[in-house]
Short mmCIF file of C-alpha atoms in Angstrom, two decimals:
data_model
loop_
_atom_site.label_atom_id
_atom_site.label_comp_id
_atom_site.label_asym_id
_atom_site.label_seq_id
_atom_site.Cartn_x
_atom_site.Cartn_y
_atom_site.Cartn_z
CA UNK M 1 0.00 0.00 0.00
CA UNK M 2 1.12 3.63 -0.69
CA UNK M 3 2.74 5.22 1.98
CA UNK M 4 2.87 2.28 4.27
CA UNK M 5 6.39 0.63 3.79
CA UNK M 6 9.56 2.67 5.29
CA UNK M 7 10.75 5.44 2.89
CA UNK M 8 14.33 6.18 3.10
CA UNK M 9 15.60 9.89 3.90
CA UNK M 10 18.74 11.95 3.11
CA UNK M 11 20.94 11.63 6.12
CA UNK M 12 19.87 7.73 7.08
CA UNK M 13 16.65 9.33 8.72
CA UNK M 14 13.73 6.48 7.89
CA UNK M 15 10.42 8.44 7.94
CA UNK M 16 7.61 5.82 8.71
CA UNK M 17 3.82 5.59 7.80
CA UNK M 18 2.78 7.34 11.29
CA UNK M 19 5.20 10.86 10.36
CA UNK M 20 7.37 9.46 13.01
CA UNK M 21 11.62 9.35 12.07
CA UNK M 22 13.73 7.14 13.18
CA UNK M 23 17.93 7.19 12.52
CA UNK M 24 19.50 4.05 10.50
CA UNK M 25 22.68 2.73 11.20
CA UNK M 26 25.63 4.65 10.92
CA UNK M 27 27.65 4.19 7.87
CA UNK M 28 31.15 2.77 7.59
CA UNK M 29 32.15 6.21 6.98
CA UNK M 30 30.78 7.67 9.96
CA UNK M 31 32.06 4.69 12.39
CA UNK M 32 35.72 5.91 11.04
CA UNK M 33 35.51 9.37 11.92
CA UNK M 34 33.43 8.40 15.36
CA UNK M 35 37.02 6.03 15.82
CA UNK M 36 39.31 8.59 14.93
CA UNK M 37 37.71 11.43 16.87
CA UNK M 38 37.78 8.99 19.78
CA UNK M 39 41.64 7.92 19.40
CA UNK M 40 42.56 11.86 19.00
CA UNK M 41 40.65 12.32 22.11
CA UNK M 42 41.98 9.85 24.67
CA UNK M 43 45.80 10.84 23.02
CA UNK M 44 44.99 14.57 24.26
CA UNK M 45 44.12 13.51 27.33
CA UNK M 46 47.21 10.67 27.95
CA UNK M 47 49.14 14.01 26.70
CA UNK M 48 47.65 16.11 29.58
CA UNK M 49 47.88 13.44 32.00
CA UNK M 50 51.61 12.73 30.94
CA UNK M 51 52.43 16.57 31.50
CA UNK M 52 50.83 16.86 34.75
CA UNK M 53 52.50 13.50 35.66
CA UNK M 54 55.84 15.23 35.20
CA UNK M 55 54.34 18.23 37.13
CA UNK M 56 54.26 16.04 39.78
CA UNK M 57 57.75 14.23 39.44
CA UNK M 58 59.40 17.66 39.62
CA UNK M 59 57.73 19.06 41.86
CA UNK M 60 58.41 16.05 44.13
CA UNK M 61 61.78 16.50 43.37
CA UNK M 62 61.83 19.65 44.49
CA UNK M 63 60.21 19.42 47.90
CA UNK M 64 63.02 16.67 48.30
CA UNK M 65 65.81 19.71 47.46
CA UNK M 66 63.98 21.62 50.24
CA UNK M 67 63.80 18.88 53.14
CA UNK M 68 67.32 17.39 52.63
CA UNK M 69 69.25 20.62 52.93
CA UNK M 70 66.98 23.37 54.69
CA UNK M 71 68.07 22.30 57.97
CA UNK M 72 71.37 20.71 56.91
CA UNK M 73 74.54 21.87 59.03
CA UNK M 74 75.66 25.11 58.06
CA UNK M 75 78.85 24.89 55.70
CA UNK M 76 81.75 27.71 54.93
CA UNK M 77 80.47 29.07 51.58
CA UNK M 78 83.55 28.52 49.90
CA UNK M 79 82.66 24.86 50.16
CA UNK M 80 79.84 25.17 47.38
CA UNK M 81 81.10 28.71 46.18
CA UNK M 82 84.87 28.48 45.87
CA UNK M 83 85.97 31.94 43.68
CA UNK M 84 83.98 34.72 42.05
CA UNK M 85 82.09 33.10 38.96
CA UNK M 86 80.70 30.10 40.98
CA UNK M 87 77.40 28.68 40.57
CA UNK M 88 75.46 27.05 42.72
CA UNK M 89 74.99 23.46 41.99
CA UNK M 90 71.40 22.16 41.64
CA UNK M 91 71.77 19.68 44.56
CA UNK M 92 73.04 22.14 47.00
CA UNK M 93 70.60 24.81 46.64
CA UNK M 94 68.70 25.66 49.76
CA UNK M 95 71.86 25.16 51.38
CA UNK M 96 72.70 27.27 54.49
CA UNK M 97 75.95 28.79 54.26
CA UNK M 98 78.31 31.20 56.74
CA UNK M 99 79.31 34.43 55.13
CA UNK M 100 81.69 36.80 56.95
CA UNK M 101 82.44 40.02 55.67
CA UNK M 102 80.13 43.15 55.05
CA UNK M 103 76.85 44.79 53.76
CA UNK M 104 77.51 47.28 50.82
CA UNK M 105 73.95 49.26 52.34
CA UNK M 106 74.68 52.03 49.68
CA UNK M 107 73.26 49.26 47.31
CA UNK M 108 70.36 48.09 48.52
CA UNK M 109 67.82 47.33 46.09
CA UNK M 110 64.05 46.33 46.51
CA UNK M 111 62.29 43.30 44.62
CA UNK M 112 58.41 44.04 43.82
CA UNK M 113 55.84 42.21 43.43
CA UNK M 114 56.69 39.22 45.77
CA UNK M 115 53.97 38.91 48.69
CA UNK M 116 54.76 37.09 51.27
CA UNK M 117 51.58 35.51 53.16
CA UNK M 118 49.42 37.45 51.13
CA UNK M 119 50.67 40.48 51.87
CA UNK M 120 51.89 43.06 49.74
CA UNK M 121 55.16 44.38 49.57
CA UNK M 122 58.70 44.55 48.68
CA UNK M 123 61.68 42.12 49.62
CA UNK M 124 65.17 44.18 50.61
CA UNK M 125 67.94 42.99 48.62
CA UNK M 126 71.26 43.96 49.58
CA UNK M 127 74.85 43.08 48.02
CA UNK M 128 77.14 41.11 50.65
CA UNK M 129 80.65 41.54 50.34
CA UNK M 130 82.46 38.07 52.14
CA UNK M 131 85.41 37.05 52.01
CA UNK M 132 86.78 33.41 51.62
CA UNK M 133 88.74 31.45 53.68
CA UNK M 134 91.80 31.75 50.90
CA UNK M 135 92.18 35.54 50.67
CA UNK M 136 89.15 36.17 47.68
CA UNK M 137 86.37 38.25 48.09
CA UNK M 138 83.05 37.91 46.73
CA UNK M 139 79.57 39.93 46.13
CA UNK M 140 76.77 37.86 46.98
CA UNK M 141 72.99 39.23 46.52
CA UNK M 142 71.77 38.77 50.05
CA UNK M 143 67.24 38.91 50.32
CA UNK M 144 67.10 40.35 53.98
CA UNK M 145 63.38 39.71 54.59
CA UNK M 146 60.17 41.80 53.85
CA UNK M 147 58.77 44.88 54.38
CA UNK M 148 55.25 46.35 53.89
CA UNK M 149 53.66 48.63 51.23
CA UNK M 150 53.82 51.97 52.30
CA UNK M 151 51.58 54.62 52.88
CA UNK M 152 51.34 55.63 48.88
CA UNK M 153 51.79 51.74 48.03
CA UNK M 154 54.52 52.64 45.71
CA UNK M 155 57.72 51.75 48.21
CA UNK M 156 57.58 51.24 51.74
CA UNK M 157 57.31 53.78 54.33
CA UNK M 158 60.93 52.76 56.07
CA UNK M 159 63.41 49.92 55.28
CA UNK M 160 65.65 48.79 58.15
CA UNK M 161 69.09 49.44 57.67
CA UNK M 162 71.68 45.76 57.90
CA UNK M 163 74.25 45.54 60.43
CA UNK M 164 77.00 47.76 59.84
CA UNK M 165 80.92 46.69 59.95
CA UNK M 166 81.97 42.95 59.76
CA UNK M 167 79.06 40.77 60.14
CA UNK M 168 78.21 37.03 59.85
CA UNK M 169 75.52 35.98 58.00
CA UNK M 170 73.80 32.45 57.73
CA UNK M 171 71.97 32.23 54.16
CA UNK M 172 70.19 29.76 52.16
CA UNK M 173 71.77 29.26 49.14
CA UNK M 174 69.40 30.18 45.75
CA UNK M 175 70.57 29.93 42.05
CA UNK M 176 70.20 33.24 40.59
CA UNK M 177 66.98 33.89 38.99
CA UNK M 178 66.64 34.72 35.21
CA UNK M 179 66.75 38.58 34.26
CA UNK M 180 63.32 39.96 34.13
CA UNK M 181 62.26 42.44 30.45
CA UNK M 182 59.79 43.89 32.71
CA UNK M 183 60.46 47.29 33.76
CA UNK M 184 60.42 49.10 37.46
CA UNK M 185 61.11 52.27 39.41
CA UNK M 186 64.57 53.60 40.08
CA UNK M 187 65.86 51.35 43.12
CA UNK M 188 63.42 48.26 42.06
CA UNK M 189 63.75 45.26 40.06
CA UNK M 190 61.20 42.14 39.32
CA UNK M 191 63.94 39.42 39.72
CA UNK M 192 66.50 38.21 41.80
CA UNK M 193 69.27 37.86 39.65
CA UNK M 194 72.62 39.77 40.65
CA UNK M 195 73.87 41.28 37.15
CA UNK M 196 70.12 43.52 37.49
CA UNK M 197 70.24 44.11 41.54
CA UNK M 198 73.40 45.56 41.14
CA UNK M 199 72.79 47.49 37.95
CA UNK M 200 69.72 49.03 39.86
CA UNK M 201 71.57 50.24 42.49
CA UNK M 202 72.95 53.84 43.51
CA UNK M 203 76.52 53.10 42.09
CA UNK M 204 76.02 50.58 38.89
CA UNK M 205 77.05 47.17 39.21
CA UNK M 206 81.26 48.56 38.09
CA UNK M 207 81.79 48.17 41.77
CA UNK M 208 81.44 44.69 41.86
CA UNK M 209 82.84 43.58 38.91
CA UNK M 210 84.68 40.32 38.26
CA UNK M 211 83.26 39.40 42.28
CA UNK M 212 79.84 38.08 41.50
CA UNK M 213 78.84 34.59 41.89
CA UNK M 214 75.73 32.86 40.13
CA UNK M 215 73.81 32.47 43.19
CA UNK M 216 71.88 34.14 46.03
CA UNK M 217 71.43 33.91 49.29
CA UNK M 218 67.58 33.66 51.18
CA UNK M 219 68.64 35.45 54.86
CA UNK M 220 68.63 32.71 57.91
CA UNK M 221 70.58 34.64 60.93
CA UNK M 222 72.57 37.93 61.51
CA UNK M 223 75.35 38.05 63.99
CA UNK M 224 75.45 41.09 64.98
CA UNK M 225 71.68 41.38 64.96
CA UNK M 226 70.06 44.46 63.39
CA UNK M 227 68.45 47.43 65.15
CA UNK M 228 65.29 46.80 63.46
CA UNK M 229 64.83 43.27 61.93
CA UNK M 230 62.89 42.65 58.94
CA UNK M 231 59.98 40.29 58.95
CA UNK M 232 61.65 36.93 58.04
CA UNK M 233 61.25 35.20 55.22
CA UNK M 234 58.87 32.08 55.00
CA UNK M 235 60.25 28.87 54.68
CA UNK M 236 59.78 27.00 51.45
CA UNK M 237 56.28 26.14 50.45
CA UNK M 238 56.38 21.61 50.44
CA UNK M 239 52.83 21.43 49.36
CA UNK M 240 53.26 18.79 46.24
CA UNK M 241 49.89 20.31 44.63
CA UNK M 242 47.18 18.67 42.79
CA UNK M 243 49.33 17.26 40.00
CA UNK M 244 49.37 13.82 40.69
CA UNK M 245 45.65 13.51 40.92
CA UNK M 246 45.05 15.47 37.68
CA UNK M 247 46.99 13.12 35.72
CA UNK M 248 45.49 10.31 37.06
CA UNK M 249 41.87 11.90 36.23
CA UNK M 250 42.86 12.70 32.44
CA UNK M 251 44.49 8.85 32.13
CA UNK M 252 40.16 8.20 33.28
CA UNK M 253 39.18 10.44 30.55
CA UNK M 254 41.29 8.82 27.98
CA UNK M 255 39.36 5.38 28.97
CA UNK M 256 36.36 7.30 28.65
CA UNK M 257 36.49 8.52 25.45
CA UNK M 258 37.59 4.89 23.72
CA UNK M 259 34.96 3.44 26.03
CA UNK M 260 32.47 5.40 25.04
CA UNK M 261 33.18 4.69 21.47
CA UNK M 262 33.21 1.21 22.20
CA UNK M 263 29.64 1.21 24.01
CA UNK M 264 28.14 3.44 21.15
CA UNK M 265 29.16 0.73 18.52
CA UNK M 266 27.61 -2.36 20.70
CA UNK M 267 24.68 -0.60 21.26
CA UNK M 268 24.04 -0.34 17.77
CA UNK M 269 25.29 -3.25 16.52
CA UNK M 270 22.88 -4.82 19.27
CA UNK M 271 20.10 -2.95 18.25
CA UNK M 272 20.54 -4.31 14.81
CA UNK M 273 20.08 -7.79 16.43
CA UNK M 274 17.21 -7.02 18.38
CA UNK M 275 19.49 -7.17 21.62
CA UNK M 276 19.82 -4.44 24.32
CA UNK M 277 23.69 -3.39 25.67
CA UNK M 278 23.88 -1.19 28.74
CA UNK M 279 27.31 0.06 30.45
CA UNK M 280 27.11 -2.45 33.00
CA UNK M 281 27.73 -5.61 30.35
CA UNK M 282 31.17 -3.52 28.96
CA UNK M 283 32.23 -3.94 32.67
CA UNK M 284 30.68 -7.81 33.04
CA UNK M 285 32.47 -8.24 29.84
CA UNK M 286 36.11 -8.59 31.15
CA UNK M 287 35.07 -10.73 33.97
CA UNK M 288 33.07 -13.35 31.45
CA UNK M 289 36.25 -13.42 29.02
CA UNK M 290 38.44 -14.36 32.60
CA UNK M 291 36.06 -17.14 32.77
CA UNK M 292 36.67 -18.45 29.77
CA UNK M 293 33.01 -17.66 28.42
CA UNK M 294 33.68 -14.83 26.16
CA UNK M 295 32.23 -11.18 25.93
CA UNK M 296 28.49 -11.75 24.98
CA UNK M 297 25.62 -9.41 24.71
CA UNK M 298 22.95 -9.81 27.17
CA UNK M 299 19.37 -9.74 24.94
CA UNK M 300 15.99 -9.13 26.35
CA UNK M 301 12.81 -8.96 24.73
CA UNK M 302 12.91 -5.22 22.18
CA UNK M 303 10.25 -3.12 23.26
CA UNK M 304 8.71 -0.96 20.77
CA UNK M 305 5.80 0.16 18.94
CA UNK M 306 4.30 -1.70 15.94
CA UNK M 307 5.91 -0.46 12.52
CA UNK M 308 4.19 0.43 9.52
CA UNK M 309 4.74 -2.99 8.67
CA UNK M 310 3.03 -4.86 11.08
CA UNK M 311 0.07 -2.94 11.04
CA UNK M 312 -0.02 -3.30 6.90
CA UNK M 313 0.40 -7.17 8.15
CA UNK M 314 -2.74 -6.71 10.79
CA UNK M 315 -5.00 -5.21 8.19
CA UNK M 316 -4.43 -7.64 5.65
CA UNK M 317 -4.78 -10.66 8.22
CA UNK M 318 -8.07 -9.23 9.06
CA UNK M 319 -9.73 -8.51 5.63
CA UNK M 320 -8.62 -12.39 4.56
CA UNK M 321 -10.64 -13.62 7.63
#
């Protein structure tokens, strides 16, 4: 009868006798790009997790750096800095070290934007001249603890002046830090690294040349002590972060997405036979194939309405009788 049978539809969209659509099967085509979206997918996430992973590894890493030598004995300086040119090695940084010598105050330099418990303000930086057990002298950037915004939030109000004359200082050691291209005020720079601390100071940095060392040092202890001593300086943040747990979720997303490919094709492929597939039989799956029975769709009875077919069918049975 016209109009009764299933007419095909641009798209794979069946439109039946009733007006009602229903979508075909998904081509070969379309199963290809449904597997390739799916495989470009889960590699973005195992990409993701992979970086985070090594977020985590380094970071771990790090907090290692910070436990094994924070509270380490305190060593002459010249044992990790020997001459003027040093660097600090990776594995000794947080390092305390004894200085002896004096503060070049004239120099002092602040560091910006560096809040310290979420407080704004400035860290004081001031060169350290010390000398070495064999006769050398060297300029060491020495970060002598915090001080507030001021009034005007532009410097601080007052910043304390270091002990004057030959003083001992107990530092943690810090590689220098790479030179910032951001600008600052006269006085101020936005990174701890010596070649730009000195340049900002009142003199230039032609004072201390061929002295320098690649490496700061993080103030522990002052001997003589100060007049007025600067708030301290926190120690090292050992939280290891969230890092390990993101990886771990993107590595669940990855198994999502080819999961979900995988569930979308049984479910069809079921339909086809008249079978239903839920989630829970991908998961039943592995535990059948341990058993030696093989992954197998679990069918039920298809509930749906009567095509246009069967009711062609009814109508024909019932004229005939």
């Amino acid at each position: 009868m016209s109009g009764a049978g299933p007419v095909p539809h641009h798209g794979g969209v069946l439109h039946d006798g009733g007006g009602e659509e229903s979508r075909g099967p998904r081509t070969t085509r379309q199963w290809v790009i449904l597997a390739v979206a799916a495989v470009v997918l889960a590699a973005l996430c195992l990409v993701a997790g992979r970086w985070q992973w090594n977020r985590a590894e380094s970071r771990n890493a790090e907090i290692d750096l910070v436990n094994a030598n924070w509270s380490a004995p305190v060593v002459p300086v010249d044992e990790i800095l020997p001459g003027p040119g040093s660097v600090v090695p990776d594995d000794e940084v947080w390092q305390r070290v004894e200085l002896t010598g004096e503060y070049a105050t004239d120099a002092t330099v602040l560091l910006r934007n560096r809040p310290v418990g979420g407080r704004g303000g400035y860290h004081v930086l001031v060169p350290f001249e010390a000398r070495l057990a064999d006769g050398q002298e060297v300029v060491i950037v020495v970060d002598r603890g915090f001080v507030p915004l001021g009034s005007d939030g532009s410097a601080p109000d007052t910043v304390p002046a270091p002990p004057s004359g030959e003083v001992t200082v107990v530092t943690s050691l810090r590689a220098d830090e790479p030179p910032s291209d951001r600008g600052a005020p006269p006085g101020q720079v936005q990174a701890i690294s010596t070649a730009q601390v000195l340049a900002a100071g009142p003199q230039g940095a032609a004072w201390a040349q061929g002295r320098t060392v690649g490496a700061y040092g993080a103030l522990r202890a002052e001997d003589p002590a100060p007049a007025t001593a600067l708030a301290p300086l926190p120690k090292p943040d050992t939280d290891p972060g969230s890092h390990l747990s993101y990886a771990f979720q993107w590595g669940i997303f990855a198994i999502g997405a080819i999961g979900g490919y995988v569930l979308l094709w049984r479910r069809e492929r079921g339909a086809l036979r008249g079978e239903t597939v839920s989630a829970g039989d991908l998961l039943l799956a592995s535990g059948e194939a341990a058993d030696g029975e093989g992954v197998r769709a679990r069918k039920a009875p298809r509930d749906r309405r009567p095509t246009a077919e069967d009711e062609e069918d009814a109508l024909i049975e019932a004229q005939l009788r």
